[in-house]
XYZ file of C-alpha atoms in Angstrom:
572
model
C 8.727 -21.536 -80.067
C 6.497 -19.920 -82.760
C 7.400 -20.170 -86.459
C 9.451 -17.477 -88.287
C 7.002 -14.835 -89.446
C 7.647 -13.495 -93.049
C 5.584 -10.752 -94.698
C 6.014 -11.117 -98.437
C 5.308 -7.885 -100.213
C 4.468 -7.899 -103.914
C 2.490 -5.894 -106.377
C 1.189 -8.955 -108.260
C 0.648 -12.660 -107.549
C -0.858 -15.539 -109.562
C -3.766 -16.155 -109.718
C -5.079 -12.752 -108.637
C -2.968 -10.524 -110.804
C -0.079 -11.214 -113.256
C 1.768 -9.094 -115.694
C 5.158 -10.833 -115.531
C 7.452 -13.222 -113.813
C 7.032 -11.583 -110.434
C 3.462 -12.821 -110.410
C 4.646 -16.435 -110.742
C 7.177 -15.826 -108.003
C 4.663 -14.400 -105.482
C 2.174 -17.188 -106.319
C 4.622 -20.247 -106.022
C 7.523 -19.424 -103.720
C 5.254 -18.789 -100.558
C 3.797 -22.310 -101.007
C 7.230 -23.904 -100.917
C 8.271 -21.713 -97.853
C 5.158 -22.996 -95.899
C 6.589 -26.529 -96.470
C 9.836 -25.318 -94.798
C 8.043 -24.539 -91.586
C 7.806 -20.811 -92.258
C 4.638 -18.660 -91.326
C 4.739 -16.550 -94.590
C 1.917 -14.263 -95.634
C 1.642 -12.361 -98.860
C 0.404 -8.750 -99.016
C -0.554 -7.157 -102.357
C -3.026 -4.455 -103.688
C -6.728 -5.302 -104.032
C -6.999 -4.565 -107.832
C -10.232 -4.200 -109.528
C -9.075 -6.718 -112.126
C -8.935 -9.515 -109.587
C -11.263 -12.297 -110.596
C -14.777 -12.083 -108.735
C -14.358 -15.619 -107.533
C -11.537 -14.578 -105.266
C -13.071 -11.406 -104.131
C -16.203 -13.298 -102.917
C -13.818 -15.418 -100.646
C -12.234 -12.254 -99.042
C -12.872 -11.428 -95.394
C -12.459 -8.093 -93.905
C -9.709 -7.873 -91.233
C -9.258 -4.215 -90.345
C -9.171 -0.604 -91.576
C -7.214 2.474 -90.862
C -5.904 5.511 -92.302
C -2.426 5.997 -93.926
C -0.508 9.254 -93.649
C 1.238 9.903 -97.057
C 2.781 13.330 -97.269
C -0.140 15.840 -96.373
C -2.668 13.174 -97.111
C -4.505 10.771 -94.891
C -5.733 7.874 -97.060
C -8.200 5.185 -96.196
C -6.908 1.651 -96.242
C -8.753 -1.677 -95.611
C -7.134 -5.008 -95.308
C -9.056 -8.121 -96.730
C -7.780 -11.705 -96.220
C -7.898 -14.824 -98.223
C -6.350 -18.268 -97.965
C -5.185 -19.840 -101.094
C -3.260 -23.186 -101.331
C -2.304 -22.925 -97.656
C -0.982 -19.444 -97.974
C -2.680 -16.420 -96.316
C -2.938 -13.418 -98.629
C -3.620 -9.800 -97.541
C -5.088 -7.360 -99.947
C -4.601 -3.562 -99.376
C -8.081 -2.140 -100.183
C -8.320 1.549 -101.583
C -10.441 1.947 -104.658
C -9.106 5.443 -105.532
C -5.672 3.910 -106.124
C -6.333 0.073 -107.047
C -9.976 -0.197 -108.413
C -8.567 -0.061 -111.940
C -8.470 -2.844 -114.514
C -4.580 -3.254 -114.703
C -1.626 -3.117 -112.278
C 0.580 -0.422 -113.975
C 0.645 2.316 -116.605
C -1.236 5.227 -114.898
C -0.349 8.751 -114.531
C -0.072 8.504 -110.659
C 1.802 5.339 -110.500
C 4.455 6.850 -108.253
C 1.673 8.020 -105.634
C -0.206 4.555 -106.013
C 2.969 2.575 -105.364
C 4.147 4.839 -102.538
C 0.824 4.449 -100.803
C 0.989 0.688 -101.098
C 4.408 0.540 -99.615
C 3.470 2.887 -96.744
C 0.181 0.962 -96.215
C 1.789 -2.430 -95.824
C 4.141 -1.263 -93.245
C 1.331 0.636 -91.348
C -0.850 -2.497 -91.430
C 1.726 -4.499 -89.397
C 0.636 -3.026 -86.080
C -3.051 -3.950 -86.927
C -2.556 -7.670 -88.030
C -2.709 -10.532 -85.597
C 0.564 -11.680 -86.969
C 4.149 -11.163 -85.657
C 6.394 -10.111 -88.465
C 10.160 -10.952 -88.198
C 11.078 -10.410 -91.784
C 9.785 -8.100 -94.455
C 10.570 -9.495 -97.832
C 10.077 -6.747 -100.447
C 10.240 -7.429 -104.183
C 11.052 -4.984 -107.030
C 10.533 -1.245 -107.078
C 6.861 -1.522 -106.312
C 7.585 -2.211 -102.700
C 10.989 -0.738 -102.457
C 9.994 2.114 -100.244
C 8.818 -0.187 -97.519
C 12.325 -0.657 -96.011
C 12.786 2.987 -96.122
C 9.429 3.815 -94.413
C 9.990 1.042 -91.860
C 13.379 2.594 -90.601
C 12.362 6.309 -90.819
C 8.917 6.262 -89.462
C 8.273 3.063 -87.403
C 11.448 2.286 -85.549
C 10.888 2.316 -81.769
C 7.309 1.287 -82.024
C 5.976 -1.990 -80.686
C 6.063 -4.884 -83.209
C 8.508 -3.012 -85.484
C 11.824 -3.078 -83.805
C 12.595 -6.812 -84.410
C 11.635 -6.607 -88.144
C 14.527 -7.249 -90.474
C 14.224 -6.553 -94.264
C 15.205 -8.394 -97.500
C 14.898 -6.960 -100.925
C 14.802 -8.928 -104.094
C 15.699 -7.557 -107.462
C 13.744 -9.375 -110.186
C 14.420 -6.824 -112.890
C 16.834 -4.063 -112.475
C 15.745 -2.312 -115.630
C 12.746 -1.002 -113.953
C 13.418 1.191 -110.904
C 10.683 3.511 -110.357
C 12.319 7.005 -111.093
C 10.167 9.910 -110.186
C 10.473 13.711 -110.004
C 11.832 14.785 -106.653
C 8.658 16.676 -106.152
C 7.270 13.417 -104.569
C 9.995 13.411 -102.006
C 8.112 15.961 -99.842
C 4.581 15.978 -101.371
C 4.104 12.071 -101.274
C 6.685 10.483 -99.358
C 7.041 12.945 -96.586
C 10.866 12.442 -96.541
C 12.211 15.793 -97.818
C 13.074 16.795 -94.174
C 15.028 13.753 -93.483
C 18.417 14.373 -95.063
C 19.649 10.690 -94.809
C 16.630 9.525 -96.585
C 16.542 12.252 -99.193
C 20.267 11.690 -100.166
C 19.748 7.960 -100.439
C 16.719 8.345 -102.626
C 17.978 10.888 -104.939
C 19.436 9.623 -108.275
C 20.198 13.006 -109.813
C 19.606 16.750 -108.999
C 15.915 16.512 -109.865
C 14.826 12.809 -109.544
C 14.320 10.130 -106.992
C 14.652 6.419 -107.429
C 12.426 4.200 -105.391
C 14.590 1.014 -105.918
C 17.757 2.911 -104.687
C 16.064 3.359 -101.497
C 15.589 -0.334 -100.959
C 19.180 -1.041 -102.166
C 20.565 1.221 -99.406
C 18.137 0.529 -96.459
C 17.607 -3.319 -96.701
C 19.432 -5.698 -94.426
C 20.033 -8.194 -97.335
C 19.794 -7.951 -101.070
C 19.104 -10.731 -103.423
C 18.774 -11.202 -107.144
C 17.077 -14.206 -109.005
C 20.224 -15.960 -110.162
C 23.952 -16.243 -109.265
C 25.196 -14.889 -112.473
C 22.845 -11.987 -112.423
C 24.378 -11.170 -108.945
C 27.725 -10.892 -110.504
C 26.410 -9.040 -113.614
C 24.653 -6.235 -111.676
C 27.960 -5.311 -110.151
C 29.181 -4.102 -113.584
C 28.244 -0.933 -115.319
C 26.781 -2.533 -118.386
C 24.268 -4.498 -116.409
C 24.056 -2.457 -113.217
C 21.677 0.255 -114.688
C 23.714 2.956 -112.777
C 23.356 1.110 -109.485
C 26.324 -0.984 -109.934
C 28.352 1.044 -107.341
C 25.802 0.194 -104.739
C 25.917 -3.473 -105.388
C 29.652 -3.436 -105.318
C 29.666 -1.552 -102.081
C 26.972 -3.806 -100.543
C 28.334 -7.223 -101.917
C 28.761 -8.687 -98.457
C 24.997 -8.857 -98.160
C 24.144 -9.557 -101.838
C 23.100 -13.182 -102.724
C 21.640 -14.986 -105.763
C 18.787 -17.413 -105.491
C 17.551 -19.020 -108.628
C 13.786 -18.935 -109.258
C 11.843 -22.139 -109.857
C 8.645 -22.967 -111.773
C 5.271 -24.556 -110.666
C 6.160 -28.238 -111.504
C 2.536 -29.371 -110.991
C 1.227 -26.775 -113.484
C 3.913 -27.624 -115.964
C 3.980 -31.426 -115.970
C 3.916 -33.078 -119.409
C 2.616 -36.160 -117.747
C -0.501 -34.561 -116.339
C -0.983 -31.184 -118.101
C -4.647 -31.021 -119.262
C -3.805 -28.100 -121.624
C -1.874 -30.200 -124.093
C -3.540 -32.630 -126.415
C -1.396 -35.801 -125.574
C 0.626 -36.398 -122.440
C 4.032 -37.934 -122.271
C 7.021 -38.746 -120.094
C 10.759 -38.890 -120.510
C 10.437 -42.742 -120.786
C 7.680 -42.512 -123.446
C 7.956 -39.467 -125.716
C 5.451 -40.778 -128.275
C 3.001 -38.100 -127.032
C 5.389 -35.363 -127.766
C 5.421 -36.368 -131.476
C 1.679 -36.161 -131.400
C 1.700 -32.859 -129.838
C 4.076 -31.499 -132.465
C 1.774 -32.820 -135.243
C -1.314 -31.106 -133.539
C 0.594 -27.811 -133.099
C 1.800 -27.778 -136.757
C -1.771 -28.089 -137.812
C -3.090 -25.587 -135.381
C -0.504 -22.862 -136.568
C -0.827 -23.614 -140.167
C 2.640 -25.008 -140.572
C 3.658 -27.917 -142.611
C 2.995 -31.222 -140.871
C 6.406 -32.763 -141.183
C 7.998 -34.558 -138.039
C 11.387 -34.227 -139.937
C 11.286 -30.394 -139.765
C 12.667 -29.071 -136.544
C 10.242 -26.721 -135.023
C 11.757 -23.661 -133.229
C 9.584 -21.405 -130.868
C 9.780 -18.137 -129.159
C 7.512 -17.320 -126.315
C 7.482 -13.936 -124.236
C 7.777 -10.218 -124.652
C 8.982 -8.967 -128.108
C 11.585 -6.454 -126.927
C 15.115 -5.648 -127.452
C 15.877 -7.322 -124.021
C 14.569 -10.542 -125.360
C 17.103 -10.382 -128.217
C 14.510 -9.504 -130.905
C 17.026 -7.269 -132.746
C 19.230 -10.402 -133.254
C 16.325 -12.248 -134.576
C 15.475 -9.337 -136.909
C 18.948 -9.460 -138.404
C 19.150 -13.082 -139.274
C 15.578 -14.395 -139.421
C 15.579 -14.773 -143.107
C 18.829 -16.755 -142.997
C 17.157 -19.092 -140.484
C 14.064 -19.506 -142.563
C 16.244 -20.382 -145.623
C 16.981 -23.624 -143.903
C 14.467 -26.312 -143.724
C 13.095 -25.359 -140.231
C 9.843 -24.056 -138.906
C 9.578 -21.003 -136.641
C 6.455 -20.072 -134.364
C 6.418 -16.950 -132.076
C 3.928 -16.124 -129.328
C 3.898 -12.878 -127.512
C 3.376 -9.088 -127.644
C 5.807 -6.224 -127.453
C 7.357 -3.380 -129.431
C 5.316 -2.496 -132.619
C 8.379 -2.776 -134.874
C 9.024 -6.388 -133.781
C 5.378 -7.291 -134.097
C 5.118 -5.931 -137.696
C 8.447 -7.693 -138.614
C 7.127 -11.117 -137.431
C 3.906 -10.509 -139.329
C 5.736 -9.685 -142.491
C 7.818 -12.851 -142.385
C 4.748 -14.989 -141.510
C 3.168 -13.647 -144.596
C 6.455 -14.212 -146.652
C 7.013 -17.720 -145.511
C 3.623 -19.405 -145.227
C 3.640 -22.937 -143.826
C 7.236 -22.246 -142.466
C 6.460 -19.416 -139.887
C 3.656 -18.520 -137.656
C 3.299 -15.184 -135.757
C 0.907 -15.275 -132.829
C 0.856 -11.641 -131.607
C -1.129 -12.194 -128.508
C -0.932 -13.690 -124.982
C -2.505 -17.004 -124.743
C -1.312 -19.310 -121.814
C -3.116 -22.431 -123.041
C -1.300 -22.024 -126.443
C 1.997 -21.578 -124.644
C 1.592 -24.985 -123.014
C 0.933 -26.515 -126.378
C 3.920 -24.866 -128.054
C 6.285 -26.056 -125.214
C 5.020 -29.561 -125.519
C 5.106 -29.741 -129.264
C 8.302 -27.825 -130.190
C 11.842 -29.269 -130.789
C 13.748 -26.056 -129.627
C 13.066 -22.745 -127.772
C 15.141 -19.640 -128.899
C 15.793 -17.117 -126.147
C 18.832 -14.972 -127.207
C 18.307 -12.288 -124.335
C 20.493 -9.214 -124.037
C 20.235 -9.751 -120.204
C 17.875 -12.077 -118.306
C 17.894 -11.916 -114.528
C 16.385 -15.512 -114.218
C 13.920 -16.493 -117.086
C 11.317 -19.086 -116.743
C 10.633 -20.037 -120.474
C 13.914 -22.144 -120.577
C 12.947 -24.138 -117.542
C 9.504 -24.755 -118.740
C 10.646 -25.853 -122.159
C 13.240 -28.337 -120.652
C 10.431 -29.727 -118.472
C 8.620 -30.566 -121.781
C 11.633 -32.012 -123.544
C 12.191 -28.889 -125.689
C 15.767 -27.897 -125.844
C 16.714 -24.268 -125.307
C 19.037 -22.269 -127.377
C 20.105 -19.373 -125.204
C 22.765 -16.648 -124.760
C 24.839 -17.132 -121.692
C 23.717 -14.374 -119.411
C 21.929 -14.319 -115.921
C 19.595 -17.171 -115.207
C 20.102 -18.577 -118.736
C 23.553 -19.359 -118.153
C 22.948 -20.819 -114.592
C 20.031 -23.151 -115.830
C 21.070 -24.367 -119.348
C 24.134 -26.547 -119.511
C 25.376 -26.401 -123.210
C 25.805 -29.484 -125.265
C 29.315 -31.069 -125.228
C 29.890 -33.029 -128.353
C 32.753 -35.019 -126.826
C 31.000 -36.057 -123.674
C 27.491 -36.050 -124.576
C 26.550 -33.919 -121.667
C 24.187 -30.893 -121.741
C 20.520 -29.779 -121.650
C 20.598 -27.279 -124.527
C 22.694 -25.159 -126.613
C 24.286 -21.622 -125.809
C 26.356 -18.788 -127.161
C 28.406 -16.133 -125.302
C 28.460 -12.897 -127.262
C 25.449 -10.707 -128.197
C 25.840 -11.377 -131.894
C 23.302 -12.262 -134.503
C 25.539 -14.638 -136.542
C 26.850 -16.277 -133.468
C 23.203 -16.947 -132.571
C 22.597 -18.288 -136.102
C 25.676 -20.515 -135.971
C 24.355 -22.070 -132.650
C 20.755 -22.616 -134.064
C 22.445 -24.311 -137.107
C 24.494 -26.585 -134.851
C 21.375 -27.551 -132.974
C 19.564 -28.122 -136.295
C 22.298 -30.467 -137.510
C 22.316 -32.509 -134.478
C 18.531 -32.944 -134.787
C 18.835 -34.126 -138.301
C 21.985 -36.289 -138.077
C 22.102 -37.786 -134.580
C 18.722 -38.684 -133.218
C 20.041 -40.844 -130.444
C 22.137 -37.985 -129.080
C 19.216 -35.566 -129.360
C 17.031 -37.956 -127.404
C 19.641 -38.106 -124.709
C 19.756 -34.328 -124.495
C 15.971 -34.494 -124.131
C 16.288 -36.973 -121.269
C 18.874 -34.706 -119.465
C 16.680 -31.712 -119.817
C 13.563 -33.376 -118.544
C 15.463 -34.774 -115.505
C 16.407 -31.287 -114.349
C 14.892 -30.148 -110.977
C 13.495 -26.663 -111.276
C 10.908 -26.930 -108.460
C 10.724 -24.137 -105.757
C 11.892 -26.418 -103.023
C 15.528 -25.516 -103.526
C 14.885 -21.824 -103.556
C 12.802 -22.072 -100.577
C 15.652 -23.684 -98.582
C 18.087 -21.001 -99.713
C 15.610 -18.193 -98.656
C 15.231 -19.829 -95.243
C 18.841 -19.819 -94.704
C 18.837 -16.069 -95.351
C 15.886 -15.507 -93.012
C 17.819 -17.540 -90.370
C 20.883 -15.433 -91.017
C 18.759 -12.312 -89.768
C 17.028 -14.171 -87.177
C 19.209 -17.089 -85.984
C 17.046 -17.754 -82.918
C 14.576 -19.386 -85.220
C 16.970 -21.708 -86.798
C 15.642 -24.968 -85.623
C 18.180 -27.286 -87.200
C 21.057 -25.805 -85.172
C 19.611 -26.333 -81.676
C 19.100 -29.967 -82.345
C 22.605 -30.999 -81.398
C 21.896 -29.613 -77.870
C 20.613 -32.835 -76.589
C 23.854 -34.606 -77.210
C 25.681 -33.405 -74.255
C 22.928 -35.224 -72.019
C 24.047 -38.736 -73.005
C 27.663 -37.686 -72.772
C 27.171 -37.016 -69.012
C 25.363 -40.293 -68.373
C 28.607 -42.288 -69.053
C 30.571 -40.118 -66.814
C 28.112 -40.869 -64.006
C 28.385 -44.711 -64.919
C 32.153 -44.583 -64.907
C 32.374 -45.722 -61.188
C 30.120 -48.581 -62.114
C 32.822 -50.138 -64.469
C 35.074 -50.492 -61.306
C 34.251 -54.192 -61.251
C 35.820 -54.339 -64.684
C 39.350 -54.236 -63.071
C 38.185 -56.636 -60.448
C 38.296 -59.510 -62.892
C 41.840 -58.342 -63.816
C 43.119 -59.181 -60.477
C 41.319 -62.601 -60.965
C 43.487 -63.011 -63.806
C 46.509 -62.021 -61.776
C 45.687 -64.753 -59.163
C 46.642 -67.643 -61.262
C 49.960 -65.757 -61.928
C 51.073 -65.764 -58.304
C 50.272 -69.488 -58.075
C 53.070 -70.625 -60.190
C 55.366 -67.984 -58.702
C 55.427 -69.739 -55.217
C 55.917 -73.142 -56.898
C 59.601 -72.945 -57.318
C 59.929 -76.706 -57.691
C 60.187 -76.966 -61.324
C 63.163 -74.832 -62.088
C 62.585 -75.400 -65.711
C 59.202 -73.620 -65.292
C 60.889 -70.469 -63.987
C 61.139 -68.924 -67.504
C 57.420 -69.455 -67.624
C 57.083 -67.380 -64.586
C 59.381 -64.679 -66.078
C 57.071 -64.412 -68.942
C 54.034 -63.455 -67.080
C 56.187 -60.892 -65.063
C 57.327 -59.308 -68.223
C 53.797 -59.187 -69.710
C 52.291 -57.854 -66.352
C 54.682 -55.133 -65.924
C 51.775 -52.743 -66.814
C 49.565 -54.649 -64.338
C 52.265 -53.878 -61.702
C 51.734 -50.342 -62.433
C 48.079 -50.752 -61.826
C 48.682 -52.110 -58.391
C 49.451 -48.626 -56.823
C 45.996 -47.657 -57.858
C 44.686 -49.419 -54.694
C 46.537 -46.941 -52.517
C 44.960 -43.598 -53.681
C 41.477 -45.059 -53.940
C 39.713 -41.705 -53.940
C 41.366 -39.849 -56.713
C 43.624 -41.816 -58.923
C 41.516 -44.798 -59.216
C 38.766 -43.195 -61.393
C 41.293 -41.624 -63.571
C 43.120 -44.766 -64.188
C 39.878 -46.687 -64.906
C 39.096 -44.111 -67.650
C 42.664 -44.590 -69.190
C 42.201 -48.308 -69.235
C 38.974 -47.808 -71.039
C 40.490 -45.787 -73.776
C 43.368 -48.375 -73.915
C 40.913 -51.118 -74.421
């Protein structure tokens, strides 16, 4: 039997294009699924910003035209194999030959074209698709197009759909003008009704939430949260209605890329058994960022987007209280201008104690993960989060708010049992965050043994993609159980069961020795000379009463004898 075929649709994937966590997922998860005996292939746009070294390796597969409303747009498919995974690239220079992935005036039309093109391409590929796995709003229209335009066509009827929500905040809301002009769905009442989010707008993600066979989010806690109005972003009613097909699968990280023992991007490598390299990394980082070189000062870092979602308003409220304690703070990232300016101001006000790196620098992020003592991540909401997993990989303890994937991945320190991999607080409150940071700092100062034990716990956590891949395979098998190889394996078991049944007549000689045992019994019976021995003869009679019952077996030789022989086997 052929392998299960999965077409993994994403708008970005490492190393070709990355703007956020989705790129990491699309670049790493397929590699883990290949190891699970899955024929998975990724499809994404061929952006102008893809490095030339990868463009040179692409081969042309096919070309066709995609109907998009009243348009008929050219689409080429390029192919490239990277780390054992086949990638398809949707080529249309009018839509995708641009430096970035998002932020253009015609994003609605560009993304609608990509969703339509990837579904149209299925019939031209030498690849049998069983599962279409769409991700976030950029591919959310593909399950809608599949059902409304392609059902009944060869290669499409067997396709099941899974839609994964990576960030519900971004849903792709457009004017309802695109419903007819771009999508061509205005004349289909069922589609138009399930895409509309108000009287004059349509919501691309809503279409996938209504049309997909299975829905997933990127953590178990986030799966629960999206069913509540606060986190549900006006889609909570759909999640509650479809909770029977809603699952949470925690993301992972590339444990080869983030490996403190082998990472070439950090100045000194180290392991959980020998952390001396981490102390040297901290010293190097303090020098690089212009901070006071002092191993006794706990170094707290923040890495990521500088937005309200990441808890920057909490930091804004108490940052000066934090810096009034003997700690160091370093921030790396870009985002809202007000938060960038705030960080620059405090870096100027507290030289040697605070560093603000308002940029995106991946090698620097590795050095910060390796050299810091704590990672602060007080998110308002966090579907999964990767920074806390990476930090723990390098022995940097996270301080997080208990939401989404942060709650699932960070086990808070228990001062009574010594358990934990970090620190957490429940409420979105600046002073509760400050109190938690202060507790972590106190432990760093006064109980080095316990701090080192928490580092060991954190570094021992398994955040590889292997676990997530197994969970996704279970969902794929749920939609196509005929591909589930582990279940048919018990099928051969009945074969050996039948063999002993055929051999049951063979054990008939087994009762034959029993009569031999009975032969000595009748010998003392006909010898009545020693009367005193009569009780001895009585004893065998009593003990052989069940044998007397076996004697009648000889009469019905054809039917009862096999049945009796089975019973004696069980009794034995």
